[in-house]
Amino acid sequence: MNPQSGLPRWSGADAWAMRMRLIEGEADPVVRNALITSAYDDLSRETATLLGDIDANWLTFGKWASFTAGRFIRGEGAPVRWGAGKVAEGNVAIIADIAPQFVRFLELADAGSDEELSALVASDELLGRNATTLEAFASYAEALSIDNDLDDPASAQAMLRGNLLVAHHEQSLADDFVDDAMPLGGL
């Protein structure tokens, strides 16, 4: 719950599970990309209701990356459509990997106080299946626990650390798709 308004901070895990099924079930790669880009935008905004919007969360960058991928998927900005299918596959793989983790983080934030969130994150099975993303969400929890002073550099540093860790994890996943999308296998 949002402490100021008493309203839910986000739409809920069930709504996001349904949305992910819709994305993964969409056969048209152009439409699917639009759904993914919109999902990044919405989840970024929902995450910002928790973490604030002074410092961007990784999903904001995910939206930009998905929008950029969409240009290749639609055949814009490239002389030929080399690898558009692999870019589309990578776009789905990345959101399918990271969105459930952000949804789980929001779910945990609703389940306990800001002070309890770090312990909930550390013991969560979904967030703990990868050390890098576990550290990322621990950083987001740390940012939240810092007095929520919008000018506090420690909060900004924790957000940056979380963002960089998620970016590292997702780039590791994306690399295979990018290599496959490039002529000559990305040599």
Tab-separated table of C-alpha atoms in Angstrom:
chain	number	residue	atom	x	y	z
A	1	MET	CA	0.000	0.000	0.000
A	2	ASN	CA	1.055	3.533	-0.690
A	3	PRO	CA	1.564	5.102	2.760
A	4	GLN	CA	0.367	8.516	1.586
A	5	SER	CA	-2.855	7.484	-0.172
A	6	GLY	CA	-3.616	4.079	1.338
A	7	LEU	CA	-4.217	2.803	-2.210
A	8	PRO	CA	-2.426	-0.156	-3.786
A	9	ARG	CA	0.909	0.833	-5.323
A	10	TRP	CA	0.430	-1.400	-8.336
A	11	SER	CA	-2.010	-3.539	-10.273
A	12	GLY	CA	-1.040	-6.877	-8.723
A	13	ALA	CA	0.679	-10.148	-9.597
A	14	ASP	CA	-2.401	-11.736	-11.182
A	15	ALA	CA	-2.841	-8.859	-13.623
A	16	TRP	CA	0.827	-9.065	-14.582
A	17	ALA	CA	0.720	-12.848	-15.034
A	18	MET	CA	-2.218	-12.416	-17.407
A	19	ARG	CA	-0.395	-9.654	-19.256
A	20	MET	CA	2.715	-11.809	-19.670
A	21	ARG	CA	0.600	-14.658	-21.078
A	22	LEU	CA	-0.896	-12.200	-23.571
A	23	ILE	CA	2.578	-11.035	-24.617
A	24	GLU	CA	4.014	-14.530	-24.922
A	25	GLY	CA	0.957	-15.732	-26.867
A	26	GLU	CA	0.990	-12.923	-29.438
A	27	ALA	CA	2.133	-14.326	-32.787
A	28	ASP	CA	2.685	-11.027	-34.620
A	29	PRO	CA	6.172	-9.798	-33.632
A	30	VAL	CA	5.308	-6.141	-34.295
A	31	VAL	CA	2.204	-6.266	-32.096
A	32	ARG	CA	4.103	-8.285	-29.477
A	33	ASN	CA	6.847	-5.642	-29.408
A	34	ALA	CA	4.256	-2.904	-28.852
A	35	LEU	CA	2.781	-4.945	-25.977
A	36	ILE	CA	6.248	-5.442	-24.467
A	37	THR	CA	7.169	-1.763	-24.754
A	38	SER	CA	3.868	-0.785	-23.130
A	39	ALA	CA	4.395	-3.357	-20.374
A	40	TYR	CA	7.840	-1.946	-19.599
A	41	ASP	CA	6.343	1.537	-19.396
A	42	ASP	CA	3.522	0.486	-17.075
A	43	LEU	CA	5.707	-1.672	-14.831
A	44	SER	CA	8.293	1.121	-14.669
A	45	ARG	CA	5.600	3.522	-13.496
A	46	GLU	CA	4.278	1.021	-10.955
A	47	THR	CA	7.800	0.418	-9.653
A	48	ALA	CA	8.304	4.189	-9.406
A	49	THR	CA	5.297	4.407	-7.068
A	50	LEU	CA	7.399	2.347	-4.683
A	51	LEU	CA	10.946	3.542	-5.360
A	52	GLY	CA	10.169	7.079	-6.454
A	53	ASP	CA	10.725	8.717	-9.797
A	54	ILE	CA	13.716	10.920	-9.058
A	55	ASP	CA	16.052	8.073	-10.044
A	56	ALA	CA	14.932	5.925	-12.982
A	57	ASN	CA	14.485	2.208	-12.422
A	58	TRP	CA	15.818	-0.326	-14.939
A	59	LEU	CA	12.397	-0.822	-16.511
A	60	THR	CA	12.544	2.734	-17.845
A	61	PHE	CA	15.630	1.735	-19.823
A	62	GLY	CA	13.931	-1.544	-20.767
A	63	LYS	CA	11.142	0.466	-22.393
A	64	TRP	CA	13.671	2.409	-24.457
A	65	ALA	CA	15.507	-0.791	-25.454
A	66	SER	CA	12.250	-2.479	-26.456
A	67	PHE	CA	11.204	0.565	-28.487
A	68	THR	CA	14.585	0.486	-30.242
A	69	ALA	CA	14.271	-3.270	-30.856
A	70	GLY	CA	10.870	-2.546	-32.386
A	71	ARG	CA	12.489	-0.458	-35.093
A	72	PHE	CA	14.513	-3.490	-36.195
A	73	ILE	CA	11.531	-5.809	-35.842
A	74	ARG	CA	9.521	-3.500	-38.126
A	75	GLY	CA	12.428	-3.256	-40.567
A	76	GLU	CA	13.055	0.437	-39.938
A	77	GLY	CA	16.561	1.863	-39.945
A	78	ALA	CA	18.201	-1.197	-41.475
A	79	PRO	CA	18.768	-1.852	-45.169
A	80	VAL	CA	17.564	-5.442	-44.780
A	81	ARG	CA	15.685	-7.323	-42.089
A	82	TRP	CA	18.645	-9.399	-40.955
A	83	GLY	CA	17.986	-10.897	-37.602
A	84	ALA	CA	14.629	-9.222	-36.941
A	85	GLY	CA	13.229	-12.555	-35.754
A	86	LYS	CA	16.077	-13.030	-33.274
A	87	VAL	CA	15.658	-9.466	-31.987
A	88	ALA	CA	11.953	-10.217	-31.458
A	89	GLU	CA	12.789	-13.484	-29.663
A	90	GLY	CA	15.285	-11.700	-27.431
A	91	ASN	CA	12.777	-8.986	-26.586
A	92	VAL	CA	10.288	-11.617	-25.379
A	93	ALA	CA	12.959	-13.575	-23.500
A	94	ILE	CA	14.144	-10.524	-21.601
A	95	ILE	CA	10.739	-9.314	-20.431
A	96	ALA	CA	9.721	-12.890	-19.589
A	97	ASP	CA	12.835	-13.119	-17.426
A	98	ILE	CA	12.800	-9.770	-15.631
A	99	ALA	CA	9.154	-8.675	-15.373
A	100	PRO	CA	8.170	-11.506	-12.991
A	101	GLN	CA	11.067	-10.535	-10.743
A	102	PHE	CA	9.988	-6.888	-10.589
A	103	VAL	CA	6.404	-8.029	-9.982
A	104	ARG	CA	7.636	-10.255	-7.144
A	105	PHE	CA	9.616	-7.339	-5.690
A	106	LEU	CA	6.468	-5.180	-5.699
A	107	GLU	CA	4.538	-8.051	-4.130
A	108	LEU	CA	7.115	-8.367	-1.340
A	109	ALA	CA	7.063	-4.609	-0.782
A	110	ASP	CA	3.307	-4.811	-0.233
A	111	ALA	CA	3.710	-7.757	2.148
A	112	GLY	CA	5.974	-6.040	4.643
A	113	SER	CA	7.303	-2.737	5.797
A	114	ASP	CA	10.167	-0.984	4.050
A	115	GLU	CA	12.405	-2.192	6.891
A	116	GLU	CA	11.336	-5.834	6.373
A	117	LEU	CA	11.738	-5.730	2.611
A	118	SER	CA	15.478	-6.471	2.623
A	119	ALA	CA	14.941	-9.694	4.565
A	120	LEU	CA	12.005	-10.683	2.344
A	121	VAL	CA	14.086	-10.091	-0.795
A	122	ALA	CA	17.062	-12.031	0.584
A	123	SER	CA	14.926	-15.091	1.321
A	124	ASP	CA	12.738	-15.065	-1.795
A	125	GLU	CA	13.066	-18.089	-4.079
A	126	LEU	CA	12.292	-16.295	-7.374
A	127	LEU	CA	14.607	-13.351	-6.699
A	128	GLY	CA	17.279	-15.675	-5.303
A	129	ARG	CA	17.632	-17.944	-8.321
A	130	ASN	CA	20.306	-15.638	-9.748
A	131	ALA	CA	22.932	-13.942	-7.581
A	132	THR	CA	23.141	-10.861	-9.796
A	133	THR	CA	19.432	-10.092	-9.790
A	134	LEU	CA	19.194	-10.924	-6.086
A	135	GLU	CA	21.847	-8.287	-5.437
A	136	ALA	CA	19.992	-5.878	-7.739
A	137	PHE	CA	16.726	-6.207	-5.833
A	138	ALA	CA	18.592	-5.975	-2.528
A	139	SER	CA	19.955	-2.660	-3.845
A	140	TYR	CA	16.448	-1.467	-4.712
A	141	ALA	CA	15.303	-2.444	-1.208
A	142	GLU	CA	18.259	-0.521	0.205
A	143	ALA	CA	17.286	2.552	-1.837
A	144	LEU	CA	13.769	2.319	-0.448
A	145	SER	CA	14.996	1.997	3.130
A	146	ILE	CA	17.048	5.194	2.941
A	147	ASP	CA	14.742	7.743	4.521
A	148	ASN	CA	13.199	8.416	1.078
A	149	ASP	CA	14.988	11.762	1.039
A	150	LEU	CA	14.865	12.674	-2.625
A	151	ASP	CA	18.215	14.407	-2.433
A	152	ASP	CA	20.032	11.580	-0.651
A	153	PRO	CA	22.962	10.434	-2.798
A	154	ALA	CA	23.021	7.061	-1.009
A	155	SER	CA	19.559	6.291	-2.372
A	156	ALA	CA	20.634	7.315	-5.887
A	157	GLN	CA	23.731	5.124	-5.590
A	158	ALA	CA	21.653	2.130	-4.493
A	159	MET	CA	19.264	2.674	-7.425
A	160	LEU	CA	22.172	2.960	-9.857
A	161	ARG	CA	23.733	-0.214	-8.492
A	162	GLY	CA	20.430	-2.080	-8.837
A	163	ASN	CA	19.966	-0.794	-12.380
A	164	LEU	CA	23.493	-1.744	-13.428
A	165	LEU	CA	23.114	-5.240	-11.997
A	166	VAL	CA	19.812	-5.817	-13.804
A	167	ALA	CA	21.356	-4.414	-17.000
A	168	HIS	CA	24.322	-6.780	-16.652
A	169	HIS	CA	22.035	-9.767	-16.115
A	170	GLU	CA	19.770	-8.887	-19.026
A	171	GLN	CA	22.666	-8.133	-21.377
A	172	SER	CA	24.057	-11.583	-20.627
A	173	LEU	CA	20.718	-13.012	-21.731
A	174	ALA	CA	20.488	-10.720	-24.775
A	175	ASP	CA	23.998	-11.427	-26.069
A	176	ASP	CA	23.072	-14.758	-27.686
A	177	PHE	CA	20.086	-13.211	-29.462
A	178	VAL	CA	22.140	-10.233	-30.615
A	179	ASP	CA	24.900	-12.499	-31.941
A	180	ASP	CA	22.325	-14.608	-33.801
A	181	ALA	CA	20.711	-11.470	-35.242
A	182	MET	CA	23.978	-10.141	-36.662
A	183	PRO	CA	25.281	-11.172	-40.060
A	184	LEU	CA	28.044	-13.757	-39.673
A	185	GLY	CA	26.972	-14.455	-36.098
A	186	GLY	CA	28.089	-11.140	-34.664
A	187	LEU	CA	31.749	-11.504	-35.612
